[in-house]
Coordinates of C-alpha atoms in Angstrom, one line a residue:
Chain A
X1 CA 84.8 128.3 91.4
X2 CA 86.2 131.2 93.4
X3 CA 88.5 130.9 96.3
X4 CA 89.8 133.6 98.6
X5 CA 93.4 134.7 97.9
X6 CA 94.2 133.7 101.5
X7 CA 93.0 130.1 101.0
X8 CA 94.9 129.9 97.7
X9 CA 98.1 131.2 99.4
X10 CA 97.8 128.8 102.3
X11 CA 97.3 125.8 100.1
X12 CA 100.0 126.8 97.6
X13 CA 102.4 127.0 100.6
X14 CA 101.2 123.6 101.8
X15 CA 101.5 122.0 98.4
X16 CA 105.0 123.4 97.9
X17 CA 106.3 122.2 101.3
X18 CA 104.7 118.7 101.5
X19 CA 105.8 118.3 97.8
X20 CA 109.4 119.2 98.6
X21 CA 109.5 117.1 101.8
X22 CA 107.9 114.0 100.3
X23 CA 109.0 114.5 96.6
X24 CA 112.3 112.7 96.7
X25 CA 111.0 109.6 98.5
X26 CA 108.0 109.6 96.1
X27 CA 110.2 109.8 93.1
X28 CA 112.1 106.6 94.2
X29 CA 108.8 104.9 95.2
X30 CA 107.3 105.6 91.8
X31 CA 110.3 104.7 89.6
X32 CA 111.0 101.5 91.6
X33 CA 107.3 100.8 91.9
X34 CA 106.8 101.0 88.1
X35 CA 109.4 98.3 87.8
X36 CA 107.9 96.3 90.6
X37 CA 104.7 95.9 88.6
X38 CA 106.7 93.3 86.7
X39 CA 107.9 91.6 89.8
X40 CA 107.2 88.0 88.6
X41 CA 108.7 88.7 85.2
X42 CA 111.8 90.1 86.9
X43 CA 112.1 86.9 89.0
X44 CA 112.3 84.9 85.8
X45 CA 114.7 87.4 84.2
X46 CA 117.2 87.3 87.0
X47 CA 117.2 83.5 87.5
X48 CA 120.1 82.1 85.4
X49 CA 118.2 79.0 84.4
X50 CA 114.8 80.5 84.5
X51 CA 114.1 79.5 81.0
X52 CA 115.4 76.0 80.7
X53 CA 114.3 75.0 84.2
X54 CA 111.2 72.8 83.9
X55 CA 108.2 74.2 85.7
X56 CA 107.7 72.4 89.0
X57 CA 104.8 70.0 89.3
X58 CA 102.3 69.4 92.0
X59 CA 104.2 66.3 92.9
X60 CA 107.3 68.4 93.5
X61 CA 105.3 70.7 95.7
X62 CA 103.8 67.8 97.6
X63 CA 107.3 66.5 98.3
X64 CA 108.4 70.0 99.5
X65 CA 105.4 70.3 101.8
X66 CA 105.9 66.7 103.3
X67 CA 109.6 67.4 103.8
X68 CA 108.9 70.8 105.4
X69 CA 106.4 69.4 107.9
X70 CA 108.7 66.5 108.9
X71 CA 111.9 68.5 109.2
X72 CA 110.5 71.6 110.8
X73 CA 108.0 70.9 113.6
X74 CA 107.2 74.7 114.0
X75 CA 105.8 74.7 110.5
X76 CA 103.1 72.2 111.5
X77 CA 101.4 75.0 113.5
X78 CA 101.2 77.3 110.5
X79 CA 102.7 77.0 107.1
X80 CA 102.2 78.8 103.9
X81 CA 103.1 77.7 100.4
X82 CA 102.8 78.8 96.8
X83 CA 101.4 76.4 94.2
X84 CA 103.7 75.9 91.2
X85 CA 102.4 77.5 88.1
X86 CA 102.8 80.3 85.6
X87 CA 103.1 82.9 88.4
X88 CA 105.6 81.2 90.6
X89 CA 107.7 78.7 88.6
X90 CA 109.5 77.7 91.8
X91 CA 107.4 76.5 94.7
X92 CA 108.3 77.5 98.2
X93 CA 107.1 77.0 101.8
X94 CA 107.3 79.6 104.6
X95 CA 106.6 79.6 108.3
X96 CA 107.7 81.3 111.5
X97 CA 110.3 79.6 113.7
X98 CA 110.2 79.6 117.6
X99 CA 111.6 83.2 117.6
X100 CA 109.0 84.5 115.2
X101 CA 111.5 84.7 112.4
X102 CA 110.3 83.9 108.9
X103 CA 111.9 80.8 107.3
X104 CA 111.7 79.6 103.8
X105 CA 112.3 76.3 102.1
X106 CA 112.5 75.2 98.4
X107 CA 113.3 71.9 96.8
X108 CA 116.9 73.1 96.5
X109 CA 117.0 74.1 100.2
X110 CA 114.9 71.7 102.2
X111 CA 116.5 72.6 105.4
X112 CA 115.2 76.1 105.2
X113 CA 116.8 79.6 104.8
X114 CA 116.2 83.1 106.1
X115 CA 116.3 84.5 102.5
X116 CA 113.1 84.8 100.6
X117 CA 113.4 82.7 97.4
X118 CA 112.8 84.6 94.2
X119 CA 116.0 86.6 93.9
X120 CA 118.0 89.5 95.1
X121 CA 117.1 92.0 92.3
X122 CA 113.3 91.8 92.5
X123 CA 113.5 92.0 96.3
X124 CA 115.9 95.0 96.1
X125 CA 113.6 96.9 93.7
X126 CA 110.6 96.1 95.8
X127 CA 112.4 97.2 99.0
X128 CA 113.3 100.5 97.3
X129 CA 109.7 100.9 96.4
X130 CA 108.2 100.4 99.9
X131 CA 111.0 101.5 102.2
X132 CA 113.7 103.2 100.1
X133 CA 115.8 100.1 101.1
X134 CA 115.9 101.2 104.8
X135 CA 115.2 98.3 107.1
X136 CA 112.2 98.5 109.6
X137 CA 111.9 102.3 109.9
X138 CA 111.7 102.7 106.1
X139 CA 108.2 101.3 105.8
X140 CA 106.9 103.7 108.5
X141 CA 108.7 106.6 106.8
X142 CA 107.0 105.7 103.5
X143 CA 103.7 105.6 105.3
X144 CA 104.2 109.2 106.5
X145 CA 105.4 110.1 103.0
X146 CA 102.1 108.6 101.7
X147 CA 100.1 110.9 104.1
X148 CA 102.1 114.0 102.9
X149 CA 101.5 112.9 99.4
X150 CA 97.7 112.8 100.1
X151 CA 98.0 116.3 101.4
X152 CA 99.9 117.4 98.3
X153 CA 97.1 116.0 96.2
X154 CA 94.3 117.7 98.1
X155 CA 96.1 121.1 98.1
X156 CA 97.2 120.7 94.5
X157 CA 93.5 120.1 93.4
X158 CA 92.4 123.1 95.5
X159 CA 94.9 125.5 94.0
X160 CA 94.1 124.4 90.5
X161 CA 90.4 124.2 91.0
X162 CA 89.6 127.8 89.9
X163 CA 91.3 127.3 86.5
X164 CA 91.1 123.5 86.3
X165 CA 89.0 123.2 83.1
X166 CA 90.7 126.1 81.3
X167 CA 94.2 124.9 82.0
X168 CA 93.7 121.2 81.8
X169 CA 94.7 120.7 78.2
X170 CA 96.8 123.7 77.9
X171 CA 100.3 122.7 77.1
X172 CA 102.0 125.9 76.1
X173 CA 105.4 125.4 74.5
X174 CA 107.4 128.4 73.6
X175 CA 109.8 130.8 75.2
X176 CA 108.5 130.4 78.6
X177 CA 109.9 127.1 79.6
X178 CA 108.7 127.3 83.2
X179 CA 105.1 127.6 82.0
X180 CA 105.5 124.5 79.8
X181 CA 106.7 122.5 82.8
X182 CA 103.9 123.9 85.0
X183 CA 101.4 122.8 82.4
X184 CA 102.9 119.4 82.1
X185 CA 103.0 119.0 85.9
X186 CA 99.3 120.0 86.1
X187 CA 98.0 117.9 83.2
X188 CA 99.8 114.8 84.5
X189 CA 98.7 115.4 88.0
X190 CA 95.1 116.0 87.2
X191 CA 94.6 113.2 84.6
X192 CA 96.2 110.6 86.9
X193 CA 94.5 112.0 90.0
X194 CA 92.2 109.0 90.7
X195 CA 95.3 106.8 90.5
X196 CA 97.3 109.0 92.8
X197 CA 94.5 109.3 95.4
X198 CA 94.3 105.5 95.4
X199 CA 98.1 105.1 95.9
X200 CA 98.2 107.7 98.7
X201 CA 95.4 105.9 100.6
X202 CA 96.6 102.3 100.0
X203 CA 100.2 103.3 100.4
X204 CA 99.5 104.8 103.8
X205 CA 97.3 101.7 104.6
X206 CA 100.0 99.2 103.7
X207 CA 102.7 101.0 105.6
X208 CA 100.9 102.3 108.7
X209 CA 98.0 99.8 109.2
X210 CA 99.6 98.2 112.3
X211 CA 100.3 101.5 114.0
X212 CA 96.9 103.0 113.2
X213 CA 95.1 99.9 114.3
X214 CA 97.0 100.0 117.6
X215 CA 95.7 103.6 118.1
X216 CA 92.2 103.0 116.9
X217 CA 91.7 99.9 119.0
X218 CA 90.9 101.6 122.3
X219 CA 89.4 104.7 120.7
X220 CA 86.9 103.1 118.4
X221 CA 86.9 99.3 118.9
X222 CA 86.8 99.1 122.7
X223 CA 90.0 97.0 122.8
X224 CA 88.4 94.1 120.8
X225 CA 90.1 94.8 117.4
X226 CA 92.8 92.2 117.6
X227 CA 90.3 89.3 118.2
X228 CA 88.1 90.6 115.4
X229 CA 91.0 90.9 113.0
X230 CA 91.5 87.2 112.2
X231 CA 87.9 86.5 111.0
X232 CA 87.9 89.9 109.2
X233 CA 91.0 89.1 107.1
X234 CA 91.3 85.4 106.9
X235 CA 88.9 82.9 105.3
X236 CA 89.5 79.8 107.4
X237 CA 87.9 79.9 110.9
X238 CA 90.4 79.6 113.7
X239 CA 89.9 76.1 115.2
X240 CA 91.9 74.9 118.1
X241 CA 93.9 71.7 117.6
X242 CA 92.1 68.6 118.7
X243 CA 95.2 66.8 120.0
X244 CA 94.4 63.7 117.9
X245 CA 96.6 62.8 115.0
X246 CA 95.1 62.5 111.5
X247 CA 96.8 62.2 108.2
X248 CA 96.4 65.4 106.1
X249 CA 94.9 65.4 102.6
X250 CA 97.1 66.1 99.5
X251 CA 97.8 69.2 97.5
X252 CA 96.0 67.6 94.6
X253 CA 92.9 67.0 96.7
X254 CA 92.8 70.6 98.0
X255 CA 93.3 72.0 94.5
X256 CA 90.6 69.9 93.0
X257 CA 88.1 70.6 95.9
X258 CA 88.8 74.4 95.8
X259 CA 88.2 74.5 92.0
X260 CA 85.0 72.4 92.4
X261 CA 83.7 74.7 95.1
X262 CA 84.5 77.8 93.1
X263 CA 82.7 76.4 90.0
X264 CA 79.7 75.6 92.2
X265 CA 79.6 79.2 93.2
X266 CA 79.5 80.2 89.5
X267 CA 83.1 81.2 89.0
X268 CA 84.4 80.0 85.6
X269 CA 87.9 79.8 86.7
X270 CA 89.8 79.5 89.9
X271 CA 93.5 79.0 89.8
X272 CA 95.0 78.2 93.2
X273 CA 98.0 80.5 93.9
X274 CA 98.9 79.9 97.5
X275 CA 97.7 78.1 100.6
X276 CA 97.8 78.5 104.4
X277 CA 97.8 75.2 106.4
X278 CA 97.1 75.3 110.1
X279 CA 97.7 72.5 112.7
X280 CA 99.0 70.0 110.1
X281 CA 98.7 66.4 111.2
X282 CA 95.9 67.2 113.7
X283 CA 92.3 66.1 113.4
X284 CA 91.2 69.8 113.3
X285 CA 93.7 70.8 110.6
X286 CA 92.4 73.6 108.3
X287 CA 93.7 74.8 104.9
X288 CA 92.9 78.1 103.2
X289 CA 93.5 78.1 99.4
X290 CA 93.7 81.5 97.8
X291 CA 93.4 81.6 94.1
X292 CA 92.8 83.9 91.2
X293 CA 89.5 84.3 89.3
X294 CA 90.3 86.7 86.4
X295 CA 87.7 89.3 85.5
X296 CA 86.9 90.4 89.1
X297 CA 88.1 93.6 90.7
X298 CA 90.1 92.0 93.4
X299 CA 90.6 88.7 91.6
X300 CA 91.9 86.9 94.6
X301 CA 89.4 84.8 96.5
X302 CA 89.8 82.0 99.0
X303 CA 88.3 78.7 100.0
X304 CA 88.8 77.2 103.5
X305 CA 88.6 73.4 103.9
X306 CA 89.1 70.8 106.6
X307 CA 92.6 69.8 105.5
X308 CA 92.1 66.1 106.2
X309 CA 88.7 65.5 104.7
X310 CA 88.3 68.3 102.3
X311 CA 85.0 69.3 103.9
X312 CA 84.0 72.9 103.1
X313 CA 84.4 75.4 106.0
X314 CA 83.9 78.8 104.4
X315 CA 84.5 80.8 101.3
X316 CA 85.4 84.4 100.3
X317 CA 85.1 84.2 96.6
X318 CA 84.6 87.1 94.1
X319 CA 80.9 87.9 94.0
X320 CA 80.1 86.4 97.4
X321 CA 82.5 88.2 99.8
X322 CA 81.7 90.2 102.8
X323 CA 82.6 93.9 103.0
X324 CA 85.9 93.2 104.7
X325 CA 87.2 90.8 102.1
X326 CA 85.9 92.9 99.2
X327 CA 87.7 96.0 100.5
X328 CA 90.9 94.1 101.3
X329 CA 91.0 92.3 97.9
X330 CA 90.2 95.6 96.0
X331 CA 92.8 97.6 97.9
X332 CA 95.5 95.1 97.2
X333 CA 94.5 94.6 93.5
X334 CA 94.3 98.4 92.9
X335 CA 97.7 99.1 94.5
X336 CA 99.5 96.3 92.8
X337 CA 97.7 96.5 89.5
X338 CA 96.7 92.9 89.7
X339 CA 93.4 92.9 87.9
X340 CA 92.5 93.0 84.3
X341 CA 95.0 91.8 81.7
X342 CA 98.5 92.7 80.8
X343 CA 97.5 96.2 79.5
X344 CA 96.5 97.2 83.0
X345 CA 100.0 96.5 84.2
X346 CA 101.6 98.5 81.3
X347 CA 99.2 101.3 82.2
X348 CA 100.4 101.1 85.8
X349 CA 104.0 101.1 84.5
X350 CA 103.4 104.3 82.5
X351 CA 101.5 106.0 85.2
X352 CA 104.3 105.1 87.6
X353 CA 106.9 106.8 85.4
X354 CA 104.4 109.7 84.9
X355 CA 104.2 110.0 88.7
X356 CA 108.0 110.1 89.0
X357 CA 107.9 112.9 86.4
X358 CA 105.4 114.7 88.6
X359 CA 107.7 114.9 91.6
X360 CA 110.8 115.7 89.5
X361 CA 108.9 118.5 87.7
X362 CA 107.6 119.8 91.1
X363 CA 111.2 120.3 92.3
X364 CA 112.2 122.0 89.1
X365 CA 109.2 124.4 89.4
X366 CA 110.2 125.2 92.9
X367 CA 113.7 126.1 91.7
X368 CA 112.5 128.1 88.7
X369 CA 109.9 130.1 90.6
X370 CA 112.6 131.3 93.0
X371 CA 115.0 132.3 90.3
X372 CA 116.5 135.7 90.4
X373 CA 116.2 136.9 86.8
X374 CA 118.7 139.6 86.8
X375 CA 121.3 137.9 88.9
X376 CA 123.9 135.4 87.7
X377 CA 124.5 134.1 91.2
X378 CA 121.5 132.1 92.3
X379 CA 120.6 131.4 95.9
X380 CA 122.2 128.6 97.8
X381 CA 118.8 126.9 98.4
X382 CA 118.0 126.7 94.7
X383 CA 121.4 125.5 93.9
X384 CA 121.3 122.7 96.5
X385 CA 117.8 121.8 95.6
X386 CA 118.9 121.4 92.0
X387 CA 121.9 119.2 93.1
X388 CA 119.7 117.1 95.4
X389 CA 117.1 116.6 92.6
X390 CA 119.7 115.5 90.1
X391 CA 121.7 113.4 92.6
X392 CA 118.7 111.5 94.1
X393 CA 116.3 111.3 91.2
X394 CA 118.6 110.6 88.3
X395 CA 121.0 108.8 90.7
X396 CA 118.4 106.2 91.6
X397 CA 117.7 105.6 87.9
X398 CA 121.4 104.9 87.4
X399 CA 121.6 102.8 90.6
X400 CA 118.6 100.5 89.7
X401 CA 120.1 99.9 86.2
X402 CA 123.5 99.1 87.9
X403 CA 121.7 96.6 90.1
X404 CA 120.2 94.9 87.0
X405 CA 123.7 94.6 85.4
X406 CA 125.3 93.6 88.7
X407 CA 122.8 90.8 89.2
X408 CA 123.6 89.2 85.8
X409 CA 127.3 89.8 86.2
X410 CA 127.7 88.5 89.7
X411 CA 125.7 85.4 89.4
X412 CA 127.5 84.4 86.2
X413 CA 130.7 84.5 88.2
X414 CA 131.3 83.0 91.6
X415 CA 128.5 84.4 93.7
X416 CA 125.9 81.7 93.3
X417 CA 125.1 81.7 97.0
X418 CA 121.8 83.6 97.4
X419 CA 122.9 85.6 100.5
X420 CA 126.2 86.6 98.9
X421 CA 124.5 87.6 95.7
X422 CA 121.9 89.6 97.6
X423 CA 124.7 91.5 99.4
X424 CA 126.6 92.1 96.2
X425 CA 123.6 93.5 94.3
X426 CA 122.5 95.7 97.2
X427 CA 126.1 97.0 97.6
X428 CA 126.4 97.8 93.9
X429 CA 123.0 99.7 93.9
X430 CA 123.6 101.8 97.0
X431 CA 127.3 102.6 96.2
X432 CA 126.2 103.7 92.7
X433 CA 123.5 105.8 94.1
X434 CA 125.8 107.4 96.6
X435 CA 128.4 108.1 94.0
X436 CA 125.8 109.8 91.8
X437 CA 124.7 112.0 94.7
X438 CA 128.3 112.9 95.4
X439 CA 128.9 113.7 91.7
X440 CA 125.9 115.9 91.7
X441 CA 127.1 117.7 94.8
X442 CA 130.5 118.5 93.3
X443 CA 129.5 119.5 89.8
X444 CA 127.4 122.4 88.5
X445 CA 123.8 121.0 88.4
X446 CA 123.4 121.4 84.7
X447 CA 126.6 119.4 84.0
X448 CA 125.8 116.8 86.5
X449 CA 122.3 116.4 85.1
X450 CA 123.6 115.8 81.6
X451 CA 126.4 113.5 82.7
X452 CA 124.2 111.4 85.0
X453 CA 121.5 111.2 82.3
X454 CA 124.1 109.9 79.8
X455 CA 125.3 107.5 82.4
X456 CA 121.8 106.3 83.0
X457 CA 121.4 105.8 79.3
X458 CA 124.6 103.8 79.0
X459 CA 124.0 101.6 82.1
X460 CA 120.4 100.9 81.1
X461 CA 121.5 99.9 77.6
X462 CA 123.9 97.5 79.2
X463 CA 121.0 95.7 81.0
X464 CA 119.9 93.5 78.0
X465 CA 123.5 92.9 77.0
X466 CA 124.4 91.7 80.5
X467 CA 121.4 89.4 80.4
X468 CA 122.4 88.0 77.0
X469 CA 126.0 87.6 77.9
X470 CA 125.3 85.9 81.2
X471 CA 122.5 83.6 80.3
X472 CA 122.6 83.4 76.5
X473 CA 119.0 84.7 76.5
X474 CA 119.3 87.6 74.1
X475 CA 116.1 89.5 73.4
X476 CA 115.7 88.1 70.0
X477 CA 116.2 84.5 71.1
X478 CA 113.7 85.2 74.0
X479 CA 111.2 86.6 71.5
X480 CA 111.7 83.7 69.1
X481 CA 111.2 81.2 71.9
X482 CA 108.0 82.9 73.0
X483 CA 109.5 84.0 76.4
X484 CA 107.7 87.4 76.2
X485 CA 108.3 88.3 79.8
X486 CA 112.1 88.1 79.3
X487 CA 111.9 90.0 76.0
X488 CA 109.7 92.7 77.6
X489 CA 112.2 93.5 80.3
X490 CA 115.1 93.6 77.8
X491 CA 113.1 95.7 75.3
X492 CA 111.8 97.9 78.1
X493 CA 115.3 98.6 79.3
X494 CA 116.3 99.7 75.8
X495 CA 113.3 101.9 75.5
X496 CA 114.0 103.6 78.8
X497 CA 117.7 104.0 77.8
X498 CA 116.5 105.9 74.7
X499 CA 114.4 108.0 76.9
X500 CA 117.4 108.9 79.1
X501 CA 119.5 109.8 76.1
X502 CA 116.6 112.0 74.8
X503 CA 116.4 113.8 78.2
X504 CA 120.2 114.3 78.2
X505 CA 120.0 116.0 74.8
X506 CA 117.0 118.2 75.8
X507 CA 118.9 119.1 79.0
X508 CA 121.9 120.1 76.9
X509 CA 119.8 122.3 74.8
X510 CA 118.3 123.9 77.8
X511 CA 121.9 124.7 79.0
X512 CA 122.8 126.3 75.6
X513 CA 119.6 128.1 74.6
X514 CA 117.5 128.4 77.7
X515 CA 117.0 131.6 79.7
X516 CA 120.3 132.7 81.3
X517 CA 120.8 133.2 85.0
X518 CA 119.4 129.8 86.1
X519 CA 121.0 126.9 87.8
X520 CA 120.2 125.0 84.6
X521 CA 122.2 127.2 82.2
X522 CA 125.7 126.9 81.0
X523 CA 125.8 130.5 79.9
X524 CA 127.3 132.8 81.0
X525 CA 128.8 131.7 84.3
X526 CA 127.4 129.0 86.4
X527 CA 126.5 129.6 90.0
X528 CA 129.4 127.7 91.4
X529 CA 132.0 130.0 89.9
X530 CA 132.3 133.5 91.2
X531 CA 130.4 136.0 89.0
X532 CA 132.6 137.2 86.1
X533 CA 132.0 140.4 84.2
X534 CA 129.9 139.5 81.1
X535 CA 132.1 139.5 78.0
X536 CA 131.0 141.7 75.2
Chain B
X1 CA 101.3 126.8 109.6
X2 CA 103.0 124.6 112.2
X3 CA 100.3 125.0 114.9
X4 CA 97.6 124.2 112.3
X5 CA 99.5 121.3 110.9
X6 CA 99.9 119.8 114.4
X7 CA 96.2 120.4 115.0
X8 CA 95.4 118.4 111.9
X9 CA 97.8 115.6 113.1
X10 CA 96.8 115.3 116.8
X11 CA 93.2 116.3 117.4
X12 CA 92.6 115.7 113.7
X13 CA 93.5 112.0 114.2
X14 CA 91.1 111.7 117.1
X15 CA 88.3 113.5 115.2
X16 CA 88.9 111.2 112.2
X17 CA 88.7 108.2 114.5
X18 CA 85.4 109.5 116.0
X19 CA 83.9 110.1 112.5
X20 CA 84.9 106.8 111.1
X21 CA 83.8 105.0 114.3
X22 CA 80.4 106.6 114.3
X23 CA 79.9 105.8 110.6
X24 CA 81.1 102.2 110.7
X25 CA 79.3 101.3 114.0
X26 CA 76.1 102.9 112.8
X27 CA 75.9 100.9 109.6
X28 CA 73.7 97.8 109.6
X29 CA 75.3 94.6 110.8
X30 CA 78.0 94.1 113.4
X31 CA 80.9 96.4 113.7
X32 CA 83.2 93.6 112.8
X33 CA 81.7 93.5 109.4
X34 CA 83.0 96.9 108.4
X35 CA 86.4 96.7 110.0
X36 CA 88.5 96.8 106.9
X37 CA 86.5 99.4 105.0
X38 CA 86.6 101.5 108.2
X39 CA 90.4 101.4 108.4
X40 CA 90.8 102.1 104.7
X41 CA 88.4 105.1 105.0
X42 CA 90.2 106.3 108.1
X43 CA 93.3 107.2 106.1
X44 CA 91.3 109.2 103.5
X45 CA 89.3 111.0 106.2
X46 CA 92.4 111.9 108.2
X47 CA 94.1 113.3 105.1
X48 CA 90.9 115.4 104.5
X49 CA 90.8 116.6 108.1
X50 CA 94.5 117.5 108.0
X51 CA 94.0 119.5 104.8
X52 CA 90.9 121.2 106.2
X53 CA 92.7 122.2 109.4
X54 CA 94.7 124.8 107.3
X55 CA 91.4 126.6 106.7
X56 CA 91.3 127.9 110.3
X57 CA 92.4 131.5 110.9
X58 CA 95.1 130.4 113.3
X59 CA 96.5 127.5 115.2
X60 CA 94.7 128.3 118.4
X61 CA 91.3 128.1 116.8
X62 CA 92.3 125.0 114.9
X63 CA 93.3 123.2 118.1
X64 CA 90.2 124.4 120.0
X65 CA 87.8 123.5 117.3
X66 CA 89.2 120.2 116.3
X67 CA 89.7 119.1 119.9
X68 CA 86.1 120.0 120.7
X69 CA 84.8 118.1 117.6
X70 CA 87.0 115.1 118.5
X71 CA 85.7 115.1 122.0
X72 CA 82.1 115.3 120.8
X73 CA 82.4 112.5 118.2
X74 CA 84.4 110.1 120.4
X75 CA 82.1 110.9 123.3
X76 CA 79.0 110.3 121.2
X77 CA 80.6 107.0 120.0
X78 CA 81.4 106.0 123.6
X79 CA 77.9 106.8 124.8
X80 CA 76.1 105.0 122.0
X81 CA 78.4 102.0 122.4
X82 CA 77.9 101.8 126.1
X83 CA 74.1 102.2 125.8
X84 CA 74.3 99.5 123.1
X85 CA 72.4 101.6 120.6
X86 CA 75.0 100.7 118.1
X87 CA 77.0 97.5 117.9

């Protein structure tokens, strides 16, 4: 395919600039997102008694629901809860109070808290993933970043289209290091393209859906979007309260009924994961039970019942869903990797790390392609780009590992209170990140890159040790006891630490043996020092 | 670059809304039935329109062309909706 040189130039410029603008945020989103794939495993890993604590039963959950409804009248209007099970060892209820603030209750905190149960660390990593940890505005920012990322993908494909097939598997090692990086950038970008397209679209969707719907409502939907939204996204029909009291059914009854109904629709398994109960205690109370049916793309389906009698109201189960629910379930499942078995999630993890490499290598290519070959002193822009890349990208890897260690260390000490622990873990993470960025700003980039990579390797190695010291769950005892989720996180941390050490060594070799006159070289003089006469 | 980028963002948004609206309202069944697929598709269409807007020779043409197309698609959608030819 032949493109005019003008087109190529336009899209190369576009690709470069959207890549630079969005690249840092995308690096953080992909690195933290790769870890967030193991969100539930992380919740078990960070909980000090996660292993010994008995899995809560349906009776415990029933007790929690009864207490929530009697203690918090606002919850009777609308309450959600997770079923106890493999996925969520600790059951919780959640509702909005009179001010619209989300409240949460667990068996340990029946009076309710403002903190989402599940733990500070997994919430922090998740927040870094979808908002860089910035409250409110961060999610919108990431929505815009997702759109830029979509543009980077389109322009990237267009500029590589003419040589796509020839270059696809070309990985040319040798003297020309820049070409090797370019090849690696291209091959990872093209091979994981379907994945990246999906993330760009679903990422923009998850972050910007409210804003866009607000704009589309008058343009396309004649102002009727908001009324149509409930039926399009929920399963239970919205039925007004009758004003007559009636005792609600039990969790056990809802669970049994939903499984029975799913079976009758030909689904072999249906494991209730969470429910939404509306107008509890009223004659018109409804309950929507969402559960997982493995083997479907978009495995989550839902059954809506009359909460008092268990009479079937409607279903949206895999195989028998309308277009709205199919799309919604597929978009969620594709974004979060929640389909298929555990291999799909490992694939997502690797593709997430691969995506992080894509953005890191993009920045490096920008610096290298602007290098002045005959000049020891490189431009300020290249130098600061190198510093920012090292400080933000390697810095966030250090900071996330620091948060892992801090979680274990803080909760083994005095900070058992959830809010205090959350504050401490967040503080540790962002202070570490800031210090890394500062270090990168003060040191020559090549030195900072090596030092921060070694630091990342050391702190990440400390992750399984902190876990073992704080909880007694060493990776070998976890493996022996069959707690593979705990083992996988400890072993994964060690593997990533080895990766950081390897990168540090490769970077050191680049500094020694690579082409001179680069921000990445230690020979002859680095760009921070005034140019000295070459010594002969 | 900037004028064309803004053309992709502002009239491009309206054009994408018009295109997705025409498609989802013209499909069989009620418009409510294609609500979620339409909103998901909107993001993909908008990214495509933004990328395409860089193909215009200059910003002025991009603004003129995309605005005209946006007006045409949204106008057609409005007429068809008002006449109840699509619902």
